[in-house]
Amino acid sequence: MKRHIELAYLGLEVPDPTSLTAFFGDVIGLLPGEPAGAGEITWRNDGKAHRVIVAPGPANDAVFVGFEAVDAHAYDQTVARLAEAGFVTEEGSDDDRRQRRVRRLARTTSPIGVVVEIVEGLEDATSAYASPLMPGGFLTEGVGFGHVVFATMDFDATHRFLVDGLGLAQSDWLEMEIMAGFELEVHFYHCNERHHTVAVAKAPFELPQKLHHLMVETNDRDDTGAAFDRVWATELGIPNGLGRHDNDGMFSFYVQSPAGFQVEVGHGARVITDDWDDNRCYDQISSWGHQPLRQP
Ligand SMILES: [Fe+2]
C-alpha cells in the first residue's frame, strides 16, 4: 500500500486543559507528551513527541489537525496538490515548527473550519511508549496515531479538500436512517493501510462541536477490554458500548470525554490493500453491539 501522509497530531482547545488530564492519562491510557507552549498539555500514544495537544481557549473543540508526510517528496507533493485544488498553504514560522516539534510545516484552513497542518519530521519523544494501562501499546507504525471524525455542513467541499487537496481516497460510505426522516451520511477516507484516517458526517445544522470523535487502536484486543472496564468504573458517558463496525470491522467502544467530544478505543480493524475495490455503501454502523450504554 503506497503511503504519502499519516495522522500526526490533533490540536484541541478547551477552557481548562487540566480538565482532560485524568481522562487521557488514567482512563484512555495515553502518556504525557513532551513540553509544549504556554498552558498547553500534550499526550502521546507511541514514541513520538506528542499526538494530542490540548491548549487553553474558548473553542471547546478540535482546532487543528496535523498530517505528517512520509518524506520530503510527499510533503512537497501534498502542499502542491492542495494549492492546485485551491487550498493555498502558508508556511509555518520557526516558532510554529518548534512548538509542533517538526522540521517543516505548512497550514491551510479546511472547509470543516479546522486548520490542517502538513508537516515533515515529527520528533521522537525522549522515551518509548510504555504504560501498565496499555501493555500492548497502540497501533501507529506506518498508519498514524489514529483516526478523526468530523461533522460538517460543508460536506461536498470537504470531500474535495480531502480527495483533491490532501490526496486521500474514499474507502467506503454509510447511509442510513437513524430516526424517522433523519438520514445519517458518513464518508470514510484513507491515506495508508488504516481503513480510515478521516471520516466526515453530513451535519443537518451547525453542531456545537466539529470533532465527533478521535480513535486510538490497541495492538492487543484485551487492552481495549481493559480500557472499557476503566471507563465503566467512572461516571463518564458511554455513547456506544462494545461492538463491531460493519465497514472497517473494528471491535471498539466510545466514551464521552469531559469536553463533550468522544474517544473510540478499538482493535482489529481490517486494512486497506493496494487493490482495494470495496468502496461501497453500508446501511448500518455496526454488525453487532455499540449500544448506547450510559449518559454522563
Ligand atoms: Fe471511529
mmCIF file of C-alpha atoms and ligand atoms in Angstrom:
data_model
loop_
_atom_site.group_PDB
_atom_site.id
_atom_site.type_symbol
_atom_site.label_atom_id
_atom_site.label_comp_id
_atom_site.label_asym_id
_atom_site.label_seq_id
_atom_site.Cartn_x
_atom_site.Cartn_y
_atom_site.Cartn_z
ATOM 1 C CA MET A 1 0.000 0.000 0.000
ATOM 2 C CA LYS A 2 1.552 3.285 -1.122
ATOM 3 C CA ARG A 3 1.580 5.813 1.702
ATOM 4 C CA HIS A 4 2.119 9.554 1.488
ATOM 5 C CA ILE A 5 0.767 11.112 4.685
ATOM 6 C CA GLU A 6 -0.482 9.905 8.066
ATOM 7 C CA LEU A 7 -2.250 11.450 11.043
ATOM 8 C CA ALA A 8 0.448 13.223 13.087
ATOM 9 C CA TYR A 9 -1.458 15.033 15.837
ATOM 10 C CA LEU A 10 -4.752 16.551 16.870
ATOM 11 C CA GLY A 11 -4.983 20.015 18.435
ATOM 12 C CA LEU A 12 -7.778 20.577 20.932
ATOM 13 C CA GLU A 13 -8.771 23.831 22.576
ATOM 14 C CA VAL A 14 -10.668 23.692 25.881
ATOM 15 C CA PRO A 15 -11.126 26.305 28.621
ATOM 16 C CA ASP A 16 -9.036 24.266 31.079
ATOM 17 C CA PRO A 17 -6.582 21.719 29.609
ATOM 18 C CA THR A 18 -6.158 20.048 33.026
ATOM 19 C CA SER A 19 -9.840 19.018 32.829
ATOM 20 C CA LEU A 20 -8.784 16.274 30.370
ATOM 21 C CA THR A 21 -5.750 15.028 32.299
ATOM 22 C CA ALA A 22 -7.380 12.181 34.233
ATOM 23 C CA PHE A 23 -9.399 11.231 31.144
ATOM 24 C CA PHE A 24 -6.494 10.904 28.715
ATOM 25 C CA GLY A 25 -3.958 9.670 31.284
ATOM 26 C CA ASP A 26 -5.826 7.381 33.680
ATOM 27 C CA VAL A 27 -8.782 6.244 31.567
ATOM 28 C CA ILE A 28 -7.630 6.058 27.928
ATOM 29 C CA GLY A 29 -4.023 5.220 28.807
ATOM 30 C CA LEU A 30 -2.113 7.929 26.950
ATOM 31 C CA LEU A 31 1.221 9.155 28.301
ATOM 32 C CA PRO A 32 2.200 12.797 28.821
ATOM 33 C CA GLY A 33 3.929 14.175 25.729
ATOM 34 C CA GLU A 34 6.905 16.496 25.544
ATOM 35 C CA PRO A 35 6.554 20.040 26.983
ATOM 36 C CA ALA A 36 4.670 22.393 24.672
ATOM 37 C CA GLY A 37 3.568 26.040 24.502
ATOM 38 C CA ALA A 38 2.309 28.123 27.449
ATOM 39 C CA GLY A 39 -0.631 26.482 29.194
ATOM 40 C CA GLU A 40 -0.640 23.532 26.790
ATOM 41 C CA ILE A 41 -0.707 19.898 27.838
ATOM 42 C CA THR A 42 0.304 17.217 25.362
ATOM 43 C CA TRP A 43 -0.338 13.484 25.184
ATOM 44 C CA ARG A 44 1.092 10.605 23.176
ATOM 45 C CA ASN A 45 0.212 7.006 22.367
ATOM 46 C CA ASP A 46 3.591 5.999 20.931
ATOM 47 C CA GLY A 47 7.223 7.104 20.746
ATOM 48 C CA LYS A 48 6.511 10.465 19.075
ATOM 49 C CA ALA A 49 6.864 13.772 20.973
ATOM 50 C CA HIS A 50 3.113 14.428 21.018
ATOM 51 C CA ARG A 51 -0.079 13.186 19.408
ATOM 52 C CA VAL A 52 -2.765 15.215 21.190
ATOM 53 C CA ILE A 53 -2.096 18.871 22.006
ATOM 54 C CA VAL A 54 -4.540 20.464 24.436
ATOM 55 C CA ALA A 55 -4.402 24.262 24.505
ATOM 56 C CA PRO A 56 -6.359 26.671 26.715
ATOM 57 C CA GLY A 57 -9.094 28.622 24.916
ATOM 58 C CA PRO A 58 -12.803 29.037 24.361
ATOM 59 C CA ALA A 59 -13.371 26.773 21.296
ATOM 60 C CA ASN A 60 -14.053 23.556 23.257
ATOM 61 C CA ASP A 61 -13.350 21.623 20.062
ATOM 62 C CA ALA A 62 -10.618 20.427 17.720
ATOM 63 C CA VAL A 63 -8.861 23.448 16.236
ATOM 64 C CA PHE A 64 -6.096 21.875 14.158
ATOM 65 C CA VAL A 65 -5.051 18.520 12.722
ATOM 66 C CA GLY A 66 -1.534 17.633 11.610
ATOM 67 C CA PHE A 67 -0.697 15.216 8.793
ATOM 68 C CA GLU A 68 2.889 14.029 8.589
ATOM 69 C CA ALA A 69 4.310 13.438 5.139
ATOM 70 C CA VAL A 70 6.289 10.204 4.901
ATOM 71 C CA ASP A 71 9.223 12.036 3.237
ATOM 72 C CA ALA A 72 10.270 15.363 1.691
ATOM 73 C CA HIS A 73 8.830 14.435 -1.697
ATOM 74 C CA ALA A 74 5.430 13.569 -0.182
ATOM 75 C CA TYR A 75 5.481 16.875 1.698
ATOM 76 C CA ASP A 76 6.148 18.918 -1.468
ATOM 77 C CA GLN A 77 3.584 16.921 -3.410
ATOM 78 C CA THR A 78 0.873 17.392 -0.786
ATOM 79 C CA VAL A 79 1.479 21.151 -0.494
ATOM 80 C CA ALA A 80 1.418 21.450 -4.310
ATOM 81 C CA ARG A 81 -1.733 19.329 -4.620
ATOM 82 C CA LEU A 82 -3.523 21.477 -2.039
ATOM 83 C CA ALA A 83 -2.588 24.660 -3.957
ATOM 84 C CA GLU A 84 -3.764 23.143 -7.256
ATOM 85 C CA ALA A 85 -7.096 22.278 -5.632
ATOM 86 C CA GLY A 86 -7.442 25.897 -4.481
ATOM 87 C CA PHE A 87 -6.304 25.480 -0.894
ATOM 88 C CA VAL A 88 -3.164 27.596 -0.724
ATOM 89 C CA THR A 89 -0.984 26.864 2.300
ATOM 90 C CA GLU A 90 1.027 29.304 4.343
ATOM 91 C CA GLU A 91 4.456 28.284 5.561
ATOM 92 C CA GLY A 92 4.820 27.990 9.316
ATOM 93 C CA SER A 93 7.244 30.179 11.278
ATOM 94 C CA ASP A 94 10.277 28.979 13.262
ATOM 95 C CA ASP A 95 8.101 29.257 16.352
ATOM 96 C CA ASP A 96 5.416 27.054 14.788
ATOM 97 C CA ARG A 97 7.955 24.395 13.870
ATOM 98 C CA ARG A 98 9.492 24.488 17.346
ATOM 99 C CA GLN A 99 6.103 24.228 19.053
ATOM 100 C CA ARG A 100 4.933 21.370 16.858
ATOM 101 C CA ARG A 101 8.375 19.705 17.016
ATOM 102 C CA VAL A 102 8.634 19.272 13.250
ATOM 103 C CA ARG A 103 11.176 20.141 10.535
ATOM 104 C CA ARG A 104 8.721 21.672 8.068
ATOM 105 C CA LEU A 105 5.170 22.927 8.407
ATOM 106 C CA ALA A 106 2.570 24.414 6.052
ATOM 107 C CA ARG A 107 -1.025 25.167 7.010
ATOM 108 C CA THR A 108 -4.370 25.896 5.468
ATOM 109 C CA THR A 109 -7.944 26.006 6.703
ATOM 110 C CA SER A 110 -10.184 23.103 5.705
ATOM 111 C CA PRO A 111 -13.860 23.599 4.747
ATOM 112 C CA ILE A 112 -14.690 21.946 8.082
ATOM 113 C CA GLY A 113 -13.251 25.059 9.742
ATOM 114 C CA VAL A 114 -10.359 23.188 11.356
ATOM 115 C CA VAL A 115 -6.804 24.230 10.452
ATOM 116 C CA VAL A 116 -4.894 21.485 8.640
ATOM 117 C CA GLU A 117 -1.113 21.372 9.009
ATOM 118 C CA ILE A 118 1.132 19.402 6.670
ATOM 119 C CA VAL A 119 4.342 18.575 8.485
ATOM 120 C CA GLU A 120 7.532 16.654 7.973
ATOM 121 C CA GLY A 121 9.827 15.136 10.597
ATOM 122 C CA LEU A 122 7.727 14.920 13.744
ATOM 123 C CA GLU A 123 10.274 14.458 16.565
ATOM 124 C CA ASP A 124 10.519 11.396 18.752
ATOM 125 C CA ALA A 125 9.835 11.595 22.476
ATOM 126 C CA THR A 126 12.775 11.017 24.793
ATOM 127 C CA SER A 127 11.388 7.585 25.693
ATOM 128 C CA ALA A 128 9.359 4.865 24.022
ATOM 129 C CA TYR A 129 5.670 4.435 24.879
ATOM 130 C CA ALA A 130 5.324 2.085 27.845
ATOM 131 C CA SER A 131 2.322 2.045 30.157
ATOM 132 C CA PRO A 132 0.881 -0.578 32.524
ATOM 133 C CA LEU A 133 -2.584 0.601 31.398
ATOM 134 C CA MET A 134 -1.856 -0.393 27.798
ATOM 135 C CA PRO A 135 0.706 -3.221 27.912
ATOM 136 C CA GLY A 136 0.460 -3.986 24.195
ATOM 137 C CA GLY A 137 0.708 -0.346 23.124
ATOM 138 C CA PHE A 138 -1.134 1.346 20.286
ATOM 139 C CA LEU A 139 -1.010 0.622 16.565
ATOM 140 C CA THR A 140 0.626 3.662 14.935
ATOM 141 C CA GLU A 141 3.562 2.366 12.868
ATOM 142 C CA GLY A 142 3.027 3.447 9.261
ATOM 143 C CA VAL A 143 -0.638 4.312 9.873
ATOM 144 C CA GLY A 144 -0.538 7.444 12.023
ATOM 145 C CA PHE A 145 -1.763 7.772 15.584
ATOM 146 C CA GLY A 146 -5.437 7.012 14.977
ATOM 147 C CA HIS A 147 -8.412 8.475 13.150
ATOM 148 C CA VAL A 148 -10.547 11.581 13.499
ATOM 149 C CA VAL A 149 -14.212 12.020 12.608
ATOM 150 C CA PHE A 150 -15.798 15.411 11.996
ATOM 151 C CA ALA A 151 -19.315 16.648 11.302
ATOM 152 C CA THR A 152 -19.758 19.436 8.779
ATOM 153 C CA MET A 153 -22.469 21.178 6.779
ATOM 154 C CA ASP A 154 -19.861 21.720 4.018
ATOM 155 C CA PHE A 155 -19.895 18.050 3.094
ATOM 156 C CA ASP A 156 -19.100 18.329 -0.632
ATOM 157 C CA ALA A 157 -16.381 20.958 -0.228
ATOM 158 C CA THR A 158 -14.808 18.809 2.483
ATOM 159 C CA HIS A 159 -14.805 15.802 0.143
ATOM 160 C CA ARG A 160 -12.952 17.877 -2.476
ATOM 161 C CA PHE A 161 -10.494 19.122 0.150
ATOM 162 C CA LEU A 162 -9.694 15.626 1.395
ATOM 163 C CA VAL A 163 -9.512 13.905 -2.004
ATOM 164 C CA ASP A 164 -8.270 16.579 -4.460
ATOM 165 C CA GLY A 165 -6.304 18.571 -1.847
ATOM 166 C CA LEU A 166 -4.863 16.151 0.694
ATOM 167 C CA GLY A 167 -4.838 13.188 -1.701
ATOM 168 C CA LEU A 168 -6.883 10.843 0.480
ATOM 169 C CA ALA A 169 -9.016 8.156 -1.172
ATOM 170 C CA GLN A 170 -12.535 7.258 -0.175
ATOM 171 C CA SER A 171 -12.704 3.812 1.464
ATOM 172 C CA ASP A 172 -16.498 3.478 1.546
ATOM 173 C CA TRP A 173 -19.527 5.301 2.905
ATOM 174 C CA LEU A 174 -22.544 4.913 5.147
ATOM 175 C CA GLU A 175 -26.132 5.969 4.525
ATOM 176 C CA MET A 176 -28.841 5.079 6.990
ATOM 177 C CA GLU A 177 -31.992 6.494 8.514
ATOM 178 C CA ILE A 178 -31.226 6.854 12.236
ATOM 179 C CA MET A 179 -34.728 8.086 13.080
ATOM 180 C CA ALA A 180 -37.833 8.882 11.053
ATOM 181 C CA GLY A 181 -36.869 11.462 8.446
ATOM 182 C CA PHE A 182 -33.294 11.799 9.672
ATOM 183 C CA GLU A 183 -30.643 10.414 7.351
ATOM 184 C CA LEU A 184 -27.058 9.856 8.510
ATOM 185 C CA GLU A 185 -24.390 10.022 5.816
ATOM 186 C CA VAL A 186 -20.724 9.443 6.597
ATOM 187 C CA HIS A 187 -17.802 9.158 4.154
ATOM 188 C CA PHE A 188 -14.586 7.376 5.153
ATOM 189 C CA TYR A 189 -11.129 8.241 3.736
ATOM 190 C CA HIS A 190 -7.721 6.559 3.847
ATOM 191 C CA CYS A 191 -4.118 7.598 3.163
ATOM 192 C CA ASN A 192 -2.407 4.360 4.245
ATOM 193 C CA GLU A 193 -3.382 0.884 5.448
ATOM 194 C CA ARG A 194 -5.650 2.258 8.174
ATOM 195 C CA HIS A 195 -9.223 1.817 6.917
ATOM 196 C CA HIS A 196 -9.933 5.484 7.588
ATOM 197 C CA THR A 197 -7.763 8.272 8.915
ATOM 198 C CA VAL A 198 -10.545 10.829 8.443
ATOM 199 C CA ALA A 199 -14.303 10.366 8.278
ATOM 200 C CA VAL A 200 -16.852 13.106 7.728
ATOM 201 C CA ALA A 201 -20.519 13.118 8.690
ATOM 202 C CA LYS A 202 -23.021 15.371 6.958
ATOM 203 C CA ALA A 203 -24.373 17.722 9.637
ATOM 204 C CA PRO A 204 -28.024 18.777 9.226
ATOM 205 C CA PHE A 205 -27.283 22.003 11.111
ATOM 206 C CA GLU A 206 -24.312 23.620 12.848
ATOM 207 C CA LEU A 207 -23.366 21.345 15.754
ATOM 208 C CA PRO A 208 -21.686 22.616 18.944
ATOM 209 C CA GLN A 209 -18.526 20.636 18.113
ATOM 210 C CA LYS A 210 -16.923 19.836 14.759
ATOM 211 C CA LEU A 211 -14.996 16.906 16.243
ATOM 212 C CA HIS A 212 -17.218 13.886 16.783
ATOM 213 C CA HIS A 213 -14.508 11.523 17.918
ATOM 214 C CA LEU A 214 -10.871 10.572 17.965
ATOM 215 C CA MET A 215 -9.979 6.862 17.645
ATOM 216 C CA VAL A 216 -6.931 5.072 19.012
ATOM 217 C CA GLU A 217 -6.299 1.414 18.146
ATOM 218 C CA THR A 218 -4.763 -1.047 20.586
ATOM 219 C CA ASN A 219 -2.401 -3.789 19.442
ATOM 220 C CA ASP A 220 -3.953 -6.229 21.876
ATOM 221 C CA ARG A 221 -7.702 -6.859 21.984
ATOM 222 C CA ASP A 222 -7.567 -7.314 25.772
ATOM 223 C CA ASP A 223 -6.242 -3.750 26.144
ATOM 224 C CA THR A 224 -9.459 -2.462 24.551
ATOM 225 C CA GLY A 225 -11.438 -4.585 27.021
ATOM 226 C CA ALA A 226 -9.416 -3.308 29.988
ATOM 227 C CA ALA A 227 -9.917 0.292 28.787
ATOM 228 C CA PHE A 228 -13.664 -0.378 28.703
ATOM 229 C CA ASP A 229 -13.510 -1.583 32.318
ATOM 230 C CA ARG A 230 -11.678 1.611 33.329
ATOM 231 C CA VAL A 231 -14.367 3.696 31.617
ATOM 232 C CA TRP A 232 -17.133 1.646 33.252
ATOM 233 C CA ALA A 233 -15.632 2.427 36.681
ATOM 234 C CA THR A 234 -16.016 6.187 36.048
ATOM 235 C CA GLU A 235 -19.208 8.168 35.568
ATOM 236 C CA LEU A 236 -18.303 9.190 32.029
ATOM 237 C CA GLY A 237 -20.932 8.826 29.322
ATOM 238 C CA ILE A 238 -20.680 5.709 27.157
ATOM 239 C CA PRO A 239 -22.497 6.601 23.923
ATOM 240 C CA ASN A 240 -21.625 3.173 22.476
ATOM 241 C CA GLY A 241 -20.656 0.060 24.397
ATOM 242 C CA LEU A 242 -18.506 -2.673 22.878
ATOM 243 C CA GLY A 243 -19.424 -3.611 19.340
ATOM 244 C CA ARG A 244 -18.071 -4.223 15.859
ATOM 245 C CA HIS A 245 -18.319 -1.754 12.988
ATOM 246 C CA ASP A 246 -19.729 -3.087 9.750
ATOM 247 C CA ASN A 247 -17.384 -1.324 7.327
ATOM 248 C CA ASP A 248 -13.934 -1.405 8.980
ATOM 249 C CA GLY A 249 -14.740 -4.408 11.179
ATOM 250 C CA MET A 250 -13.273 -2.701 14.233
ATOM 251 C CA PHE A 251 -14.084 -4.052 17.692
ATOM 252 C CA SER A 252 -14.471 -0.899 19.811
ATOM 253 C CA PHE A 253 -16.411 1.272 22.231
ATOM 254 C CA TYR A 254 -16.972 5.024 22.561
ATOM 255 C CA VAL A 255 -16.559 7.117 25.703
ATOM 256 C CA GLN A 256 -17.593 10.746 26.019
ATOM 257 C CA SER A 257 -14.749 12.973 27.186
ATOM 258 C CA PRO A 258 -15.323 15.667 29.822
ATOM 259 C CA ALA A 259 -15.123 18.187 26.932
ATOM 260 C CA GLY A 260 -18.014 16.559 25.032
ATOM 261 C CA PHE A 261 -16.269 15.005 22.021
ATOM 262 C CA GLN A 262 -15.886 11.226 22.120
ATOM 263 C CA VAL A 263 -12.927 8.861 22.075
ATOM 264 C CA GLU A 264 -13.209 5.464 20.394
ATOM 265 C CA VAL A 265 -10.852 2.780 21.650
ATOM 266 C CA GLY A 266 -10.702 -0.203 19.344
ATOM 267 C CA HIS A 267 -8.800 -3.143 17.962
ATOM 268 C CA GLY A 268 -8.521 -5.257 14.869
ATOM 269 C CA ALA A 269 -9.879 -3.141 12.027
ATOM 270 C CA ARG A 270 -9.371 -4.521 8.547
ATOM 271 C CA VAL A 271 -6.727 -2.821 6.432
ATOM 272 C CA ILE A 272 -6.695 -1.120 3.062
ATOM 273 C CA THR A 273 -4.816 -3.008 0.365
ATOM 274 C CA ASP A 274 -3.358 -1.866 -2.968
ATOM 275 C CA ASP A 275 -6.214 -3.496 -4.817
ATOM 276 C CA TRP A 276 -8.971 -2.021 -2.601
ATOM 277 C CA ASP A 277 -12.215 -2.279 -4.565
ATOM 278 C CA ASP A 278 -14.714 -2.209 -1.736
ATOM 279 C CA ASN A 279 -15.733 1.471 -1.952
ATOM 280 C CA ARG A 280 -19.416 0.807 -1.402
ATOM 281 C CA CYS A 281 -22.389 1.984 0.612
ATOM 282 C CA TYR A 282 -23.137 0.478 4.032
ATOM 283 C CA ASP A 283 -26.573 0.747 5.623
ATOM 284 C CA GLN A 284 -25.630 0.031 9.239
ATOM 285 C CA ILE A 285 -22.929 1.405 11.535
ATOM 286 C CA SER A 286 -22.306 -1.851 13.358
ATOM 287 C CA SER A 287 -22.722 -5.521 12.634
ATOM 288 C CA TRP A 288 -23.409 -6.014 16.368
ATOM 289 C CA GLY A 289 -23.227 -4.031 19.621
ATOM 290 C CA HIS A 290 -22.290 -0.367 20.032
ATOM 291 C CA GLN A 291 -25.487 0.074 22.061
ATOM 292 C CA PRO A 292 -25.967 3.391 23.874
ATOM 293 C CA LEU A 293 -24.973 2.480 27.434
ATOM 294 C CA ARG A 294 -24.747 5.450 29.749
ATOM 295 C CA GLN A 295 -25.440 9.187 29.818
ATOM 296 C CA PRO A 296 -22.773 11.267 31.557
HETATM 297 FE FE FE B 1 -14.290 5.768 14.543
#
